[in-house]
Amino acid sequence: MGTRRLLLALAVAAVLIALSLLLGRFGAYLVRAVAIAGIGALSLNLLIGYCGQISFAQGALLGVGAYVAGNLGNAGVDGVLALLGAGVATAAIGALIGLPALRLRGLYFAIATLAAQAILEYLFKMLEPFTGGVSGLVIRQPAFFGVPVASDQVSAAVSVLVLLIAWLALTRLTRTNLGRAFLVVRESEVVAKGMGIDVARTKAWAFAISGFVAGIAGGLIGFAARLASPEAFTLDLSADYIAMIIVGGLGSWAGPLVGAAFVVLLPEAIQRVGEAFDIANLLSALRELAFGLLIILFLIFEPRGLSSLLPRLRWAQPRRRGAAPSLGEPGGAAVATKGGERP
Amino acid sequence: MKKRILGALFAAGVAAAAAPSRAADLTICAWGTITGPDALVNGMAYGTRDYFEFLNQFRGGIAGNKVNTLLLDGRYKLDEELKIYRRCVDQENAVYVNGWSTGSVNALKDQIGGDGVPFMTDSFASQVLDPEKLPYIFMAGPTYEQQMIIALRDLKQKGGKRVVLMHADNEYGRGPVSVVRQSGIIPKLGLELVDTVEFRYDAQDLTGQLLRVKSRNPDMVYIQSSAPQALVTLRDAAKVGLPARLFIGNMYDISPTIPEQLGPAAEGFRAIQIYAQFGEEIPAMKDIEAFKAKNKIAKEDIYYMKGWLQGTAMSAAIGNAIQKSGGKVPSDLKAFRKLVRDEMEALRDVNTGGITPPLNYADHQGSTQARIAEIKDGKYAVAGEWIDAR
């Protein structure tokens, strides 16, 4: 990442944080929802977009984060430590979910993650002392560095700050040897082995790091909703996150953020358009249909996602800078294999 | 060009989110599951909205003040409902909010108190009913636990003894059953709990569970679940030779789908009926018919009656608050909300036009009474007098 891009990211985050503090509660809620979804989408993008490991367990991993952060927060642990604790615990669970990836690939591994999602959902209901069972876990108001986060505005500002940190950390990560190893594993495990990359270890790191970020996002979800319940972390949520990275642009760093904004704000936009024309209830019924249709259209006409549109605008750079470097590109792996095709 | 149009539409929609909706003297905000897993009973969301529209069209609003009623789709999704709540309280400046799921009210209960906004919940969960700790939350009838107690009292009156409780594996199923079991009310009534059977909320076959129920030889099987699950239960009960008359469900088991789909196998099935049926000969139906003559009613069922009743109670409290403020809507919204809450709690003997017995909101429930409806000749018919759960 160049200095110019870094400064731009910092400026955007500063504006968003300031805006969050000035907005009403509803506006702040939207900013927070987009920021948290953005963190979760970044985490999934690392796994699918950069390491090529398809996972349908993102919803459950967010749930693990929410429950861990909620329990720690309820026990009086500071919000920052609770979020870090949620990240560590979810990283461990994420690595565990990734174990089958050592033997399974592609569709078979994706099915294994589906099973993991189902198992975790079941555990959310059964581990009552930890999760509150089917009633869910009511989470107390969090405090960060001892300061209670009482308002939606402050909570939104905190979420934007965490998003910025996650974004900076993950974009930096992909410029390291480990990040480049992710790309090689994504392109071809055989080539990765040939290059001396420990494929199993690389995948385990991808799951752990992705899990860590997902856990933090889950913790923020729990603190925001003040309730972690099994019904909130189902396969539907996993599907929403996959939609975010597909719509935004798989394998780019701007994509998950654009996708998160799109998926979170689209229902609100449809609702308001419906209200303006007095057909809100009709549009409500068609909303899921429209959402599904949009994803299909994206896959057909714009498979690289919304973020790929940005460079084509006049004011933007002609080259797609935010995208994950392919093999053979500067910043990518040293050798090219498949011409840098996206997964 | 297409992308620009799409982008502009999206941006317009989001930008519109920053502005509140129509101006009116006062705003009521409600959300229900317009689309979602329990949309079957969303008549209650339409009922509440329609009651306030009825007041606008036929009574000149509340104490001469027009009401803007906003009905939104919570989709039975927690994040959506939490978002809508903020819109209602912060952006629409609603004086009264009517919200849907147990999960959302549970998540919002502290904030509702902090915001000081009167809140009518569609949930019947006892965990959100506490006039002292949750002074702003009200509901419109007996809790799920009280509905179960009404069924148990009916069994005792009829001389039965052996009880089986069947429930879904979610909070809605497990919570009330657990509370009733722990309360010790079953042995206190001289009844015997012979088994508790849990099933998946989305179960499509309950033959195994019903064979187990049959082996317990019960006098009554209470189903703590909704119409789709009651349908599966009764279908499989018929398969194993258990008559529908043994089964009784809560107020969400009154659905024409059950007799329509099961035919004779549903005859004798009973359910707790808190509200009058749509179309019953009661004074409130005259108002509803008058409204229907000028407007389209989305759902003509018992749940619509619940919504209409909620509107009746909410508007009574708002009307009293306006009267106490000299006949005008106070400009201080926070103080107005507090006044409405106080007036809600002060409501006594509110005439509901026969939908329920008169309401008394000192306990934040309105009524704790219900009757038992039974399927006879393919239709639900009231099969007894009002029973009070207290």
PDB file of C-alpha atoms in Angstrom, chain A residues 24-27 29-30 32 125-126 128 133-135 138 152 224-227 229 231-232 240 261-262 264-269 271-273 275 281 284-285 287-288 294 298 302 309 312 314, chain B residues 3-4 6 9-10 13-14 16-19 21 34-35 46 49 70-73 75-80 82-83 85-87 89-92 103 106-107 110-111 115 127 169-171 174:
ATOM      1  CA  GLY A  24     -28.458  10.572  15.003  1.00  0.00           C
ATOM      2  CA  ARG A  25     -28.818   7.118  16.494  1.00  0.00           C
ATOM      3  CA  PHE A  26     -30.315   5.607  13.371  1.00  0.00           C
ATOM      4  CA  GLY A  27     -27.579   6.936  11.111  1.00  0.00           C
ATOM      5  CA  TYR A  29     -26.513   2.397  13.705  1.00  0.00           C
ATOM      6  CA  LEU A  30     -26.184   2.111   9.930  1.00  0.00           C
ATOM      7  CA  ARG A  32     -21.825   0.681  12.759  1.00  0.00           C
ATOM      8  CA  LYS A 125     -28.221 -24.055  21.829  1.00  0.00           C
ATOM      9  CA  MET A 126     -26.809 -26.756  24.067  1.00  0.00           C
ATOM     10  CA  GLU A 128     -26.417 -23.171  28.217  1.00  0.00           C
ATOM     11  CA  GLY A 133     -29.166 -21.790  25.382  1.00  0.00           C
ATOM     12  CA  VAL A 134     -32.034 -20.993  23.077  1.00  0.00           C
ATOM     13  CA  SER A 135     -32.842 -17.810  25.018  1.00  0.00           C
ATOM     14  CA  VAL A 138     -27.936 -10.978  27.303  1.00  0.00           C
ATOM     15  CA  ASP A 152     -24.807   4.196  19.246  1.00  0.00           C
ATOM     16  CA  ALA A 224     -24.040  -3.769  19.549  1.00  0.00           C
ATOM     17  CA  ALA A 225     -27.061  -6.062  19.803  1.00  0.00           C
ATOM     18  CA  ARG A 226     -26.604  -6.687  23.539  1.00  0.00           C
ATOM     19  CA  LEU A 227     -27.849 -10.193  22.845  1.00  0.00           C
ATOM     20  CA  SER A 229     -28.721 -15.855  20.336  1.00  0.00           C
ATOM     21  CA  GLU A 231     -31.008 -17.568  15.696  1.00  0.00           C
ATOM     22  CA  ALA A 232     -28.701 -14.644  14.866  1.00  0.00           C
ATOM     23  CA  ASP A 240     -24.880 -12.866   3.560  1.00  0.00           C
ATOM     24  CA  ALA A 261     -22.104  -1.446   2.513  1.00  0.00           C
ATOM     25  CA  PHE A 262     -24.163  -2.754  -0.377  1.00  0.00           C
ATOM     26  CA  VAL A 264     -26.349  -3.804   4.667  1.00  0.00           C
ATOM     27  CA  LEU A 265     -27.778  -0.706   3.006  1.00  0.00           C
ATOM     28  CA  LEU A 266     -29.641  -2.258   0.074  1.00  0.00           C
ATOM     29  CA  PRO A 267     -32.633  -3.425   2.176  1.00  0.00           C
ATOM     30  CA  GLU A 268     -32.882   0.050   3.716  1.00  0.00           C
ATOM     31  CA  ALA A 269     -32.685   1.668   0.290  1.00  0.00           C
ATOM     32  CA  GLN A 271     -37.544   0.091   1.995  1.00  0.00           C
ATOM     33  CA  ARG A 272     -37.225   3.863   1.550  1.00  0.00           C
ATOM     34  CA  VAL A 273     -37.893   3.716  -2.186  1.00  0.00           C
ATOM     35  CA  GLU A 275     -42.164   4.110   1.169  1.00  0.00           C
ATOM     36  CA  ASN A 281     -44.980  -3.847   1.814  1.00  0.00           C
ATOM     37  CA  SER A 284     -40.681  -6.072   1.295  1.00  0.00           C
ATOM     38  CA  ALA A 285     -42.030  -9.265  -0.181  1.00  0.00           C
ATOM     39  CA  ARG A 287     -36.751  -7.788  -1.388  1.00  0.00           C
ATOM     40  CA  GLU A 288     -35.179 -11.242  -1.019  1.00  0.00           C
ATOM     41  CA  LEU A 294     -28.788  -8.874  -8.051  1.00  0.00           C
ATOM     42  CA  PHE A 298     -23.284  -9.604 -10.588  1.00  0.00           C
ATOM     43  CA  GLU A 302     -19.583  -8.137 -13.134  1.00  0.00           C
ATOM     44  CA  LEU A 309     -15.968  -0.471 -11.150  1.00  0.00           C
ATOM     45  CA  ARG A 312     -13.065   2.782 -14.321  1.00  0.00           C
ATOM     46  CA  ARG A 314     -12.646   9.089 -14.357  1.00  0.00           C
TER      47      ARG A 314
ATOM     48  CA  LYS B   3     -24.683   1.219 -13.539  1.00  0.00           C
ATOM     49  CA  ARG B   4     -25.098   4.935 -13.001  1.00  0.00           C
ATOM     50  CA  LEU B   6     -28.562   1.755 -10.349  1.00  0.00           C
ATOM     51  CA  LEU B   9     -31.303   4.823  -7.164  1.00  0.00           C
ATOM     52  CA  PHE B  10     -29.279   3.214  -4.402  1.00  0.00           C
ATOM     53  CA  GLY B  13     -32.675   5.382  -1.164  1.00  0.00           C
ATOM     54  CA  VAL B  14     -29.877   5.713   1.356  1.00  0.00           C
ATOM     55  CA  ALA B  16     -33.832   9.232   2.025  1.00  0.00           C
ATOM     56  CA  ALA B  17     -32.909   7.271   5.134  1.00  0.00           C
ATOM     57  CA  ALA B  18     -31.600  10.471   6.642  1.00  0.00           C
ATOM     58  CA  ALA B  19     -34.980  12.171   6.523  1.00  0.00           C
ATOM     59  CA  SER B  21     -41.201  10.286   6.918  1.00  0.00           C
ATOM     60  CA  ILE B  34     -44.442  -8.802   6.927  1.00  0.00           C
ATOM     61  CA  THR B  35     -42.112 -11.272   5.217  1.00  0.00           C
ATOM     62  CA  TYR B  46     -51.864  -4.803  10.159  1.00  0.00           C
ATOM     63  CA  ARG B  49     -51.919   0.067  11.931  1.00  0.00           C
ATOM     64  CA  LEU B  70     -45.596   3.574  10.232  1.00  0.00           C
ATOM     65  CA  LEU B  71     -45.623  -0.199   9.663  1.00  0.00           C
ATOM     66  CA  LEU B  72     -42.210  -1.705   8.897  1.00  0.00           C
ATOM     67  CA  ASP B  73     -41.006  -5.213   8.078  1.00  0.00           C
ATOM     68  CA  ARG B  75     -38.417  -9.937   8.769  1.00  0.00           C
ATOM     69  CA  TYR B  76     -38.002 -11.768  12.094  1.00  0.00           C
ATOM     70  CA  LYS B  77     -34.325 -10.836  11.949  1.00  0.00           C
ATOM     71  CA  LEU B  78     -32.763  -9.429  15.082  1.00  0.00           C
ATOM     72  CA  ASP B  79     -30.471  -6.929  13.338  1.00  0.00           C
ATOM     73  CA  GLU B  80     -33.338  -5.631  11.213  1.00  0.00           C
ATOM     74  CA  LEU B  82     -32.866  -3.397  16.224  1.00  0.00           C
ATOM     75  CA  LYS B  83     -32.373  -1.056  13.287  1.00  0.00           C
ATOM     76  CA  TYR B  85     -36.337   0.385  16.700  1.00  0.00           C
ATOM     77  CA  ARG B  86     -33.727   3.145  16.339  1.00  0.00           C
ATOM     78  CA  ARG B  87     -35.516   4.552  13.346  1.00  0.00           C
ATOM     79  CA  VAL B  89     -37.352   6.229  18.385  1.00  0.00           C
ATOM     80  CA  ASP B  90     -34.709   8.518  16.947  1.00  0.00           C
ATOM     81  CA  GLN B  91     -35.800   9.397  13.433  1.00  0.00           C
ATOM     82  CA  GLU B  92     -39.579   9.084  13.419  1.00  0.00           C
ATOM     83  CA  GLY B 103     -35.569 -11.816  20.888  1.00  0.00           C
ATOM     84  CA  ASN B 106     -35.201  -9.012  25.103  1.00  0.00           C
ATOM     85  CA  ALA B 107     -32.255  -7.308  23.425  1.00  0.00           C
ATOM     86  CA  ASP B 110     -32.740  -1.890  28.731  1.00  0.00           C
ATOM     87  CA  GLN B 111     -32.701   0.608  25.866  1.00  0.00           C
ATOM     88  CA  ASP B 115     -35.169   5.913  25.957  1.00  0.00           C
ATOM     89  CA  GLN B 127     -39.211 -12.536  30.604  1.00  0.00           C
ATOM     90  CA  ASP B 169     -36.446 -26.795  20.568  1.00  0.00           C
ATOM     91  CA  ASN B 170     -36.220 -22.995  20.553  1.00  0.00           C
ATOM     92  CA  GLU B 171     -36.752 -20.301  23.154  1.00  0.00           C
ATOM     93  CA  ARG B 174     -38.480 -24.397  25.801  1.00  0.00           C
TER      94      ARG B 174
END
